[in-house]
Amino acid sequence: MAVSVAAAAGRLRRAIRRTPQWRGPSRRALSSEAPPTQAAAVRDAFLSFFRDRHGHRLVPSASVRPRGDPSLLFVNAGMNQFKPIFLGTVDPRSEMAGFRRVANSQKCVRAGGRHSDLEDVGRDLSHHTFFEMLGNWAFRGVYFKEEACSMAWELLTQVYGIPEDRLWVSYFGGDPKAGLGPDLESRDIWLKLGVPASRMLSFGPQENFWEMGDTGPCGPCTEIHYDLAGGVGAPQLVELWNLVFMQHNSPPGPSPIPLCHLSVCLIPVILWGASPCIPFLAREKDGSLQPLPQRHVDTGMGLERLLAVLQGRRSTYDTDLFSPLLNAIHQGCGAPPYSGRVGAADEGHTDTAYRVVADHIRTLSICIADGVSPGMSGAPGCWGLIWALNPSRLVLRRLLRRAVRFSTELLRAPPGFLGSLVPVVVETLGGAYPELQRNSAQIASLVSEDEAAFLASLQQGRRIIERTVRRLGPSDVFPAEVAWSLSLSGNLGLPLDLVKLMLEEKGVQLDSAGLERLAQEEAQHRAQQAEPVQEQGLRLDVHALGALQRQGVPPTDDSPKYNYSLRPSGGYEFGTCEAQVLQLYTEDGTAVASVGEGQRCGLLLDKTNFYAEQGGQASDRGYLVRVGLQDVLFPVARAQVCGGFILHEVAAPECLKVGDQVQLHVDEAPLTPEQLRAVEGTVQKAVGQDEAVYMEEVALARTAHVPGLRSLDEVYPDPVRVVSVGVPVAQALNPASQAALQTSVELCCGTHLLRTGAIGDLVIIGERQLAKGTTRLLAITGEQAQQAREVGQSLAQEVEAAAARLSQGSRDVVEAQRLSKEMGRLIDAVDTAVMPQWQRRELQATLKALRRRANTAVRKLEMGQAAQKTQELLQQHSEGPLIVDTVYAESLSVLVKVVRQLCKQAPSTSVLLLSPQPLGQVLCACQVAQSATPAFTAEAWALAVCSHMGGKAWGSRVVAQGTGSTADLDAALSTARAYALNKL
């Protein structure tokens, strides 16, 4: 409970006076009961201020697991839980409908989806995947701009004691295209509060106009910034607070651009933002802005950033929210103390690892406490069940695996280290979020289990990468097949971004084109799972079968496919199978003695534990390794029966030959959409019949020989409670009745409905493969089931509409790219929505096919555009060894295609093209003629030009690309020509 504002402010000022300047990690031992931290004082002061001085209702933080919002992976802003109010969909009978003045500290996670900071964490001193958003809201016009700005100014200057001359504000400068004038009212409010015009900034809609989405509530915003420079030299502004005034409805348009992208002389960092006093509008589908019937104030201020300002730190990692964690990391591993270095100064990436581990363990702890777990080890219980299919689990899996790798490889942490950090997180955040304290043991246990599981995969993955890299030539790229076998889509379960990072640290480039091809093949394979089985892939024809018979090769022994057992814990354990390679076949069916690296082949073994495609059951998938060489994985895409022989379809990452001894490992597979729908239909039929549910305690011995009775592998009491649907228990237990074979008869002590009709409706919304042949289904009932059907129907209509737009074709690249992005958005929505699982699977297959069509359309339009621009440039430039010019291209992909086509038509010419973009960005692509290498390389050429423009470049000796920013294209072109002529 928040303390009074006076007490909170007093404690805050005393805490600030006690704080010494940061000079490195604290050396004090971590106590089990530390005094309240400054972070707690700052948080309490905020909440007390709005409750005691301004009559706000304090509401607890929502779970970071979004409820009823399939557009989000995680709650990523304080306003998320109030979207029903903004959208006008709040239930008038709900508690939320009565909200007028509200304040809270919201847990936020930005580690996936459109708003993700995951890739930046560790590389700088400010990004986090978990942060706390301090916010206050005014709903239905209970107050607006003047009150919101006054409260913000009062809190920052009077309660937190921030000097007024260190604060700047920005406001909406208008948008002539939308018919919106500047927000002079907000400007005048700030002037009235004492902010001089010299510390006020006016920006357009990309910086100071906030939109919830492509359509819907929107409005101007005003922001409060803190000047780190303190009047010495150019201002260095950090955003503190953003105040948004929702008063309109909004059309599709570009996402707002952070202020820091717009100014050369300022380094903006914002503290608190509020929007100008223009009427609240809503963006309609036609792009027009209409006033909202009710206006709302939505403000947000990051606690970590505010704390850094109050404690005089340049880094949020130097505050007391992180110092206990950084100290615990130092104490728990053999790394030097944390010193706050970044970039090239951070030798060995030690400080980067400190930041990654500290950030990720906070996020993992918060998410697990809220019911989202990485689920890597398949931990039992409802947590893993409920979220088995939620993409947020995959994000947490990435977080945990990144944290494990950074802690073990860079910080030399011992096994089990991450779990030992959980109590430190609980100590620093548990007072504000008590769910951490309630679930601390479970959080530590899950983190430790998943850490151990991943360490085994990481060790093997590292060996595979090192072994493969040693075999690469100087200009070779890392094979896509090997990366795929390491990835979450392959066999070891390493995130692809982690594989890329490991390769980046070794200076090795990945075969991205090959990886994209494999991803498309995987998507195609999944899309075909719900389609009728077609004759395709590698097969043994009559000639190959005759040859095997003449050679006396016996049929494949596939009895090991039944070799699995039940563990005491209830899970299944599958035995591995060792076999010998008897024959290899190329894709055209030719028998060969060996296959080489990257070759797709058919593999015949003397025995196998793979189930081959037959009898309506799909083939097993998995991988094999050579005995004695466990680091090379050979993915098995399918297995087919051909005349008694089992042919395995394999992608060979390296040489495989007849006589090799191999070990086989089977992956698991999910139910088909048809099967899911059939199960759902069976339950719905029973619900519709409204059958009675009978319950009776009987002697355990009476249940021993009842055919069809469902029981678990556990000890039952005697007498035992029997539950039977539609059939009296006595009749069900009669061996002669066979009733237990026709209905549900269970041994269960739980409380049950008295009639099946009380369920109302049932929808299967998720599934989880527990073991081979055993799938656990997650379902919802009643009103929630009906809502899930409505969500599914709505998404199906969106997919149908998107397909229709795609069929109409695209006039230009921009429109085609927009359609491609729309497919991606729908895929995300379908993946995360609470909807019928059979419908999700069908829509996923449809959308993947649509996205392939959309991407193909983009490529065709880009090729056509590139061909046109190529001809224009060839007409402008006479034959010669060099073409350096500017051309407008809508994307880097188009620019690269223009360069490639130019060099194809003029092979002795080296080409570099620049393409100016909005906001001063410049795209760069180049290709060097083969005759000019190795003295002249494309990568070095692009790097020289892009470095001149303050950007970066990447590529190979022949082809490279990059980006930069400059207003002087002529100077950039001169740099390009001078560099090339010097090399030529």
Short mmCIF file of C-alpha atoms in Angstrom, two decimals, residues 55 127 242 293 346 367 393 518-519 631 641 824 831 924:
data_model
loop_
_atom_site.label_atom_id
_atom_site.label_comp_id
_atom_site.label_asym_id
_atom_site.label_seq_id
_atom_site.Cartn_x
_atom_site.Cartn_y
_atom_site.Cartn_z
CA GLY A 55 -7.68 11.68 -5.78
CA HIS A 127 17.64 -0.83 -23.17
CA ASN A 242 4.89 11.20 -22.27
CA PRO A 293 -17.27 11.25 -27.90
CA ASP A 346 34.12 -3.60 -23.57
CA CYS A 367 6.96 -13.56 -16.64
CA ARG A 393 6.92 -19.04 -24.37
CA LEU A 518 14.77 -23.95 -45.73
CA ALA A 519 12.26 -21.83 -43.80
CA ASP A 631 28.31 -33.30 -33.42
CA VAL A 641 7.64 -47.83 -46.93
CA GLY A 824 2.75 -11.23 -41.34
CA ASP A 831 -0.76 -17.60 -33.68
CA CYS A 924 23.94 1.91 -50.73
#
